[in-house]
Coordinates of C-alpha atoms and ligand atoms in Angstrom, one line a residue:
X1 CA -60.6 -3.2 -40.1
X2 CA -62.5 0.2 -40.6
X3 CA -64.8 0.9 -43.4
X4 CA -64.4 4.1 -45.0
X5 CA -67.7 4.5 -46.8
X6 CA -68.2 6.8 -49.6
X7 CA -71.6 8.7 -49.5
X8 CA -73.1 6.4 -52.2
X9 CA -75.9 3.8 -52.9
X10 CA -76.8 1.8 -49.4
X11 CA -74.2 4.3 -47.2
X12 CA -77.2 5.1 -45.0
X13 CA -78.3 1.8 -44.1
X14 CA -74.7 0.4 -43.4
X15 CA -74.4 3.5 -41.3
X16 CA -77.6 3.0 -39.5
X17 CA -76.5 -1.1 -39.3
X18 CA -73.4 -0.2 -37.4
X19 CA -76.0 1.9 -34.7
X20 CA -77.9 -1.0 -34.3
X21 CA -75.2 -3.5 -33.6
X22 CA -73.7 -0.5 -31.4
X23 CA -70.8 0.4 -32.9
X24 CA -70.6 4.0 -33.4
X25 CA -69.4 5.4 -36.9
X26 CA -67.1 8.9 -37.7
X27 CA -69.0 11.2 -39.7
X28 CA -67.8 14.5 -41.3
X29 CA -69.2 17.8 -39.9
X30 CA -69.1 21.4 -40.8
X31 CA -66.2 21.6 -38.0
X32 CA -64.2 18.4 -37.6
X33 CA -65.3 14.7 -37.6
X34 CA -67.2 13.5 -34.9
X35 CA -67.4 9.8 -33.7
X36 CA -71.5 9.8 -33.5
X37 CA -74.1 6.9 -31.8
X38 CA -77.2 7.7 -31.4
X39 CA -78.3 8.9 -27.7
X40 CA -80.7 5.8 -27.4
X41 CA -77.9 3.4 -27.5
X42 CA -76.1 3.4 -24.0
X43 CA -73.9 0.7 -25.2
X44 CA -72.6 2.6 -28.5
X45 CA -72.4 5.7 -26.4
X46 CA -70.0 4.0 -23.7
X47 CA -67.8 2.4 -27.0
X48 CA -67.3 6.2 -27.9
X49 CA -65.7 6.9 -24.8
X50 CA -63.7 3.1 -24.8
X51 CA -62.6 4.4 -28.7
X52 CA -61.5 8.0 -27.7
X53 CA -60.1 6.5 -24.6
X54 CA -62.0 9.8 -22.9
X55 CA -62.6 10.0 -19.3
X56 CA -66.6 9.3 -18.7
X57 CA -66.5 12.4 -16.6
X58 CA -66.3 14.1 -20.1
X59 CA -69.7 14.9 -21.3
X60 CA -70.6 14.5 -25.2
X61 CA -71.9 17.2 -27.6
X62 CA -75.2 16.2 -29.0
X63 CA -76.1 16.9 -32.6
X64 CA -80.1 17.5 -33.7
X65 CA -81.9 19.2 -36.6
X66 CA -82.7 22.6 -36.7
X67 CA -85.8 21.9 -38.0
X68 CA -86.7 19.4 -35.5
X69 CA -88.9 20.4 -32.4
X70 CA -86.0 20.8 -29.6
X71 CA -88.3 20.9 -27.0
X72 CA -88.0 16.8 -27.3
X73 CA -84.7 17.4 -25.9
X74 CA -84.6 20.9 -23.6
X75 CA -86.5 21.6 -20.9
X76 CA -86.8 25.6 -22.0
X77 CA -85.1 28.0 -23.6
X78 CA -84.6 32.0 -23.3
X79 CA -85.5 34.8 -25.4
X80 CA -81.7 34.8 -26.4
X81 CA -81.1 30.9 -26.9
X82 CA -84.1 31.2 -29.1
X83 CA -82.6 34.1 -31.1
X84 CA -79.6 32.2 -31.2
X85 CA -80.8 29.6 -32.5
X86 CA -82.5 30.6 -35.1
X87 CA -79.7 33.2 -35.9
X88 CA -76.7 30.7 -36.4
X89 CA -78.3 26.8 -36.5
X90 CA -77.7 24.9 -38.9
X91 CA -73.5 26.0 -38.0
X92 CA -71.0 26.0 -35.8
X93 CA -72.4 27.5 -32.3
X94 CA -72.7 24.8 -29.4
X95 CA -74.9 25.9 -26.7
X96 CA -75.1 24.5 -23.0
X97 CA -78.6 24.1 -22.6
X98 CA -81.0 22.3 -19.7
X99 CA -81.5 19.0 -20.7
X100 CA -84.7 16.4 -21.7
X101 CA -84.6 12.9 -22.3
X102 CA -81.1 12.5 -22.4
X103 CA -79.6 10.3 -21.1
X104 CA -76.8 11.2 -18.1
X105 CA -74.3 8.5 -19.9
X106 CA -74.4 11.6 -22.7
X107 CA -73.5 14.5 -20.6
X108 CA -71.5 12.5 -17.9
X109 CA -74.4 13.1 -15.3
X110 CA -74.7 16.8 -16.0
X111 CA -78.1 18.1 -16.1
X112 CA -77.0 20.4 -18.7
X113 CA -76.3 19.1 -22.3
X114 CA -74.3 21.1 -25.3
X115 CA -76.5 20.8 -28.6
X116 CA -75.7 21.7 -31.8
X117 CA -77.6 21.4 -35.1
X118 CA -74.1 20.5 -37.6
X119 CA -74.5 22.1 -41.5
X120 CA -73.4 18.8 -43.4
X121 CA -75.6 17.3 -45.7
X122 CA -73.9 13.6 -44.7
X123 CA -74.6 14.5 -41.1
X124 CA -77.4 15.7 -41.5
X125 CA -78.9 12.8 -43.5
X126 CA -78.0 10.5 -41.5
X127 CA -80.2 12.3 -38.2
X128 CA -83.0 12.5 -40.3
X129 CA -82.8 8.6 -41.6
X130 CA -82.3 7.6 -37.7
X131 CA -84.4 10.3 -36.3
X132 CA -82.7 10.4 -33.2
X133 CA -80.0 12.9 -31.6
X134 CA -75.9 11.9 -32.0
X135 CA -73.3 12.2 -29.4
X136 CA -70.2 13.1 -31.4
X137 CA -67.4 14.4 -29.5
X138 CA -64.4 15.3 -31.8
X139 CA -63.1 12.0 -33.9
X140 CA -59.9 11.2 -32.4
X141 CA -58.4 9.7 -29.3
X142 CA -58.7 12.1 -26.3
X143 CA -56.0 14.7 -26.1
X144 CA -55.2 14.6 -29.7
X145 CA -55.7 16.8 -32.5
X146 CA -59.1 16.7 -33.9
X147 CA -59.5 15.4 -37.6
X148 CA -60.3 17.0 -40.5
X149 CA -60.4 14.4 -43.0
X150 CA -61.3 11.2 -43.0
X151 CA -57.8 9.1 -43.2
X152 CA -56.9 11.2 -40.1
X153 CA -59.6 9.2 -38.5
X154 CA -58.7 6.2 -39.4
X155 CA -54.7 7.0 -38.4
X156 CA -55.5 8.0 -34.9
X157 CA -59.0 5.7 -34.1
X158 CA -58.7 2.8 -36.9
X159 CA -56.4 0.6 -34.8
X160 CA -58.3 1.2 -31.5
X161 CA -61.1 -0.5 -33.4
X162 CA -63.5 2.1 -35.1
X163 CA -65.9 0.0 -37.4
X164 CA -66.8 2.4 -39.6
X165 CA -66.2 6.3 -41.4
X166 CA -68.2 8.3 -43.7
X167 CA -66.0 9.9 -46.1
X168 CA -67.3 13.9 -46.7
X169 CA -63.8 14.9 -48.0
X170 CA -62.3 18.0 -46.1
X171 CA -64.4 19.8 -42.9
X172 CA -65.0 23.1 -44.6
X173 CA -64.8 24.9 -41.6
X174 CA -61.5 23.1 -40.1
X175 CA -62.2 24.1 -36.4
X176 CA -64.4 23.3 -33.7
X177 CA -67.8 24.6 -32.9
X178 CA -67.9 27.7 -30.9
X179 CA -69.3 26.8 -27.4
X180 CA -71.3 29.7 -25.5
X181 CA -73.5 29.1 -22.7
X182 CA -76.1 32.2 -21.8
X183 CA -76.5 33.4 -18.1
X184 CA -78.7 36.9 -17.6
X185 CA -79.3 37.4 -21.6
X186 CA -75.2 37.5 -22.3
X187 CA -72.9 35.1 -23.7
X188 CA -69.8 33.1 -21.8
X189 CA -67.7 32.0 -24.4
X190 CA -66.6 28.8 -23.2
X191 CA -64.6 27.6 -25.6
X192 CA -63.7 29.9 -28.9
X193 CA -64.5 28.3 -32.4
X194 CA -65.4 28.5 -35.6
X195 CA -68.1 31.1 -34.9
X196 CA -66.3 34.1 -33.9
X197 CA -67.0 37.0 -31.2
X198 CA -67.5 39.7 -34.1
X199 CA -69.9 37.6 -35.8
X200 CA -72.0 36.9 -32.5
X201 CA -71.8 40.6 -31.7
X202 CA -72.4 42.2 -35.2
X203 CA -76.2 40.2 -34.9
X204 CA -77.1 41.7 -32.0
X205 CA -75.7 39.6 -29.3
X206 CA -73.4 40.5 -26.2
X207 CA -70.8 38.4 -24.7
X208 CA -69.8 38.5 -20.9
X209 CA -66.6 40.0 -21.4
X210 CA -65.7 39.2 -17.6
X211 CA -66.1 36.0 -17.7
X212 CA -63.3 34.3 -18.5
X213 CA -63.0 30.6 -18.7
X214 CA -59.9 29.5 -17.3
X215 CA -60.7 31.1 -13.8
X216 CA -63.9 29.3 -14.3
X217 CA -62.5 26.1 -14.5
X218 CA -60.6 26.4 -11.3
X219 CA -64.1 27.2 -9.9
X220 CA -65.4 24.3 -10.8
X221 CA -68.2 25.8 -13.5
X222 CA -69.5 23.9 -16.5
X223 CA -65.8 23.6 -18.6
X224 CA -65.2 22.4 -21.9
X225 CA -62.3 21.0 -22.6
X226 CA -59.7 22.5 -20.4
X227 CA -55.7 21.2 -19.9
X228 CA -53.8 19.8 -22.1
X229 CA -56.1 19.1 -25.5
X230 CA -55.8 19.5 -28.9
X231 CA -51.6 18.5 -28.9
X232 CA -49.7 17.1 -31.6
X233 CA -47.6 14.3 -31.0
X234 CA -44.6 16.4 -30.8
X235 CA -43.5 19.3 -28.2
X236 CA -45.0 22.6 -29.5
X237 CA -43.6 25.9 -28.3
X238 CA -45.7 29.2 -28.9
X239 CA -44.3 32.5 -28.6
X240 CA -45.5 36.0 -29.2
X241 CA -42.3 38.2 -30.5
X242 CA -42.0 37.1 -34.0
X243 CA -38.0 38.5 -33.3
X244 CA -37.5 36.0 -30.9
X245 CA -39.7 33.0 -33.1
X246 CA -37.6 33.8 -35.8
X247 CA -34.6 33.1 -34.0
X248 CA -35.3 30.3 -31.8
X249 CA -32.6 27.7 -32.1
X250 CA -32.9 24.2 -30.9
X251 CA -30.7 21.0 -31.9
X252 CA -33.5 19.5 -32.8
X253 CA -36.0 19.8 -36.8
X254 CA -37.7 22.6 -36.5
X255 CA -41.4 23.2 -38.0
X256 CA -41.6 27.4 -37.9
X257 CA -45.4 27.9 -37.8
X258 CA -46.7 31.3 -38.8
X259 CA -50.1 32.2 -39.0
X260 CA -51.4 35.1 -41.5
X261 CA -51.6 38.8 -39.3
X262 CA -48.9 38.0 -37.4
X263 CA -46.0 40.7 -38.1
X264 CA -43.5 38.2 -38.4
X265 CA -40.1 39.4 -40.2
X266 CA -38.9 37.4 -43.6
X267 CA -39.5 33.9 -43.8
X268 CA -35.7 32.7 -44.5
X269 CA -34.7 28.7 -42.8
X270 CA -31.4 30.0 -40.6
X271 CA -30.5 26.2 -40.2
X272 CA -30.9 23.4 -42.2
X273 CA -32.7 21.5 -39.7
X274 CA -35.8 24.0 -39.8
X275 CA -38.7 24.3 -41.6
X276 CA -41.0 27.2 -42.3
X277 CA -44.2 27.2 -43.2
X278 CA -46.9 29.9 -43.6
X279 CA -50.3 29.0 -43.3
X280 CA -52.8 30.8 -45.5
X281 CA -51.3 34.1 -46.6
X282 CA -55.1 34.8 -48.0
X283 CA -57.5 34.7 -44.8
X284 CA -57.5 33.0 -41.3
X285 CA -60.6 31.3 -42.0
X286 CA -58.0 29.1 -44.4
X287 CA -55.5 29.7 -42.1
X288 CA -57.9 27.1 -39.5
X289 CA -58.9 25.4 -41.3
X290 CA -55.2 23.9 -42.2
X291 CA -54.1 24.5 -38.7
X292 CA -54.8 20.6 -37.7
X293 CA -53.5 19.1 -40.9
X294 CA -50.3 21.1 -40.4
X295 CA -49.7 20.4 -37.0
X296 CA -50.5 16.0 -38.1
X297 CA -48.2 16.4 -40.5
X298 CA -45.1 17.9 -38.5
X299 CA -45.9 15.0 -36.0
X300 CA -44.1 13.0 -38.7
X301 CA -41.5 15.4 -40.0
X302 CA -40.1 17.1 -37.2
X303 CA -39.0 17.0 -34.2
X304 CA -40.4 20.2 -32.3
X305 CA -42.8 22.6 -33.3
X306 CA -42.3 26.2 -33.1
X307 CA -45.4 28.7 -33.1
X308 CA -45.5 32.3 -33.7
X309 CA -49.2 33.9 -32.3
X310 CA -51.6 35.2 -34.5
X311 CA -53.6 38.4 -33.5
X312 CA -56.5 38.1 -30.7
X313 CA -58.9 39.0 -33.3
X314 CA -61.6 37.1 -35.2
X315 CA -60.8 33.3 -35.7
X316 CA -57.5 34.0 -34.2
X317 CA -58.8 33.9 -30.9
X318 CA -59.7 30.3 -31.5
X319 CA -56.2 30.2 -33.2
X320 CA -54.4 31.2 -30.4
X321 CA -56.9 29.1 -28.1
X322 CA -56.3 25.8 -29.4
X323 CA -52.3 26.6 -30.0
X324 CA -52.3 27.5 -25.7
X325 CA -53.7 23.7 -25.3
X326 CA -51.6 22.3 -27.0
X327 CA -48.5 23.5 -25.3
X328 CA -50.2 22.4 -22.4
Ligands
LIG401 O1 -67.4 21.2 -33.6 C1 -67.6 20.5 -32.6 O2 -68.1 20.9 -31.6 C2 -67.2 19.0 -32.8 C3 -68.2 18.4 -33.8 C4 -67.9 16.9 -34.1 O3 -69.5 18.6 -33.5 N1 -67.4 18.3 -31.5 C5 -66.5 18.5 -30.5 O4 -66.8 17.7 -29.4 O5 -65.6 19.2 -30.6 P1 -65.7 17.5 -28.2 O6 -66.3 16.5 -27.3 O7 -64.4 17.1 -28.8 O8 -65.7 18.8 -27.5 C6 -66.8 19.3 -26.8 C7 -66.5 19.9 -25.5 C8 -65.7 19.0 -24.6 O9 -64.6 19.7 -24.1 C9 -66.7 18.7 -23.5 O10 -66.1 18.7 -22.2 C10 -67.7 19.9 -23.6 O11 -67.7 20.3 -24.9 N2 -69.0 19.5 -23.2 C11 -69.9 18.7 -23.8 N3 -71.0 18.5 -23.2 C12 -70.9 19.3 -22.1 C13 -71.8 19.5 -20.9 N4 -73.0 19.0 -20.8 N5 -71.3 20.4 -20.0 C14 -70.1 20.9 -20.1 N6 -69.3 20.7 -21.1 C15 -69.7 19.9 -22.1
LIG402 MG1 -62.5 17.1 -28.9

């Protein structure tokens, strides 16, 4: 049975109960839930990878304060990590920093660890009551969607044996943090997120435009999340000429996916089998934020999934990102 705690009366101390049997607990962030334990449980930490069924070769994001002194945890930091830092923490911007009494079980050996400093206040309370850094990858089982919400939790790690979920309502972002890693004062983008190019560039910063992170995976470089990642239960096509989305014809129910920017001709079903849904006609920061729960909620209503691209431009990088995983 999982608990779905509401943020109310003793919440904190049942949370900080589970950490001290070792069980880890879901909480909400900014940019999805993340199944947290805090790094000076080895035990807790290994029952994050059991839950997620994640490979321990997989190293987990760890979550501080902003306000907290981070030399606890780094071994040093540039002029630009610093500026970073203080720039876009408390948010969604993950860096890959040298690490300090973490241990490898966290980072999968890697003498490198991602930190981020989330902007929840149930996240956040919940660091300063334990006072110690939280691994939290992404809150579902490894390859799957991340969640949004809490009952999308429960569905996907609930029966895997998840003790316990904080229930902040809906991640107000929708979309993972932005992970960037800084080598001769620029920025690799290693995995696009909430935190878009634009933003990092309009404050002064400059992103290694040749670097690009699927060639660095084959070479073996630090990697988040590469492959297959991010799918929905069922097959999801993507394609890029909204002529040949809009005519795509398949036996099979049909969710048309259309993200806002994308030219796409008249939304009419041709078939009876097919669906069509737009997804925030207002911004794309909307538009990502449903992105997730869309794609959950075709896994039970259709049979195939078919994507039209958004624009490579803002958030629809990450759009586009996490819509190439999971086609695989
Ligand atoms: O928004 C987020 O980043 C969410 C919330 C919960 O904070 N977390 C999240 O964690 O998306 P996860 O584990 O699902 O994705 C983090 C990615 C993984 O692909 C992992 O391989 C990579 O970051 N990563 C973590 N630590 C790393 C390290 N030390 N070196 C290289 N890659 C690392
Ligand atoms: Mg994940």
């Amino acid at each position: 049975m999982t608990s779905i705690l509401k943020p109310e009366g003793d919440w904190l101390s049942k949370v900080e109960e589970f950490f001290n049997n070792d069980e880890p607990v879901a909480l909400p962030t900014e940019t999805v839930y993340g199944l947290a334990a805090p790094i000076s449980r080895p035990k807790a930490i290994a029952k994050i990878f059991d839950l997620k069924n994640r490979p321990t070769f997989n190293p987990l994001i760890v979550h501080l304060k902003k306000d907290w002194d981070i030399f606890n945890w780094v071994e040093k930091l540039t002029d630009v990590e610093s500026r970073l830092i203080e720039k876009f923490w408390p948010g969604p911007l993950s860096l890959v920093l040298p690490k300090k009494n973490i241990p490898d079980i966290c980072t999968a050996s890697s003498k490198l660890v991602v930190l981020r400093a989330p902007k929840n206040k149930i996240f956040e309370q919940v660091l300063d009551g334990y006072g110690v850094p939280l691994a939290a990858p992404s809150a579902n089982t490894s390859t799957r969607l991340s969640p949004t919400t809490a009952i999308r939790v429960q569905e996907d790690l609930g029966e895997r044996g998840l003790k316990a979920i904080v229930d902040g309502g809906r991640s107000s972002e929708g979309l993972e943090s932005t992970i960037v890693q800084v080598v001769n004062e620029k920025l690799r983008i290693l995995r696009e997120g909430a935190l878009s190019d634009e933003e990092l560039v309009l404050a002064g910063f400059e992103i290694d435009k040749s670097y690009q992170s699927q060639v660095a995976a084959a070479s073996g470089d630090v990697m988040p999340g590469q492959g297959k990642h991010y799918a929905p239960l069922v097959p999801l096509v993507v394609m890029d000429d909204p002529q040949k989305w809009v005519s795509y014809h398949s036996n099979k129910k049909l969710l048309f996916l259309k993200i806002l920017e994308s030219d796409a001709p008249g939304l009419k079903p041709f078939n009876q089998k097919a669906q069509f849904v737009v997804l925030s006609q207002n911004d794309l920061k909307e538009a990502a934020f449903e992105l997730f729960e869309t794609l959950r909620l075709a896994e039970t209503e259709v049979e195939q999934i078919v994507v039209l691209k958004t624009k490579d431009i803002g958030l629809g990088r990450a759009i586009n990102d996490r819509l190439r995983r999971a086609n695989g």
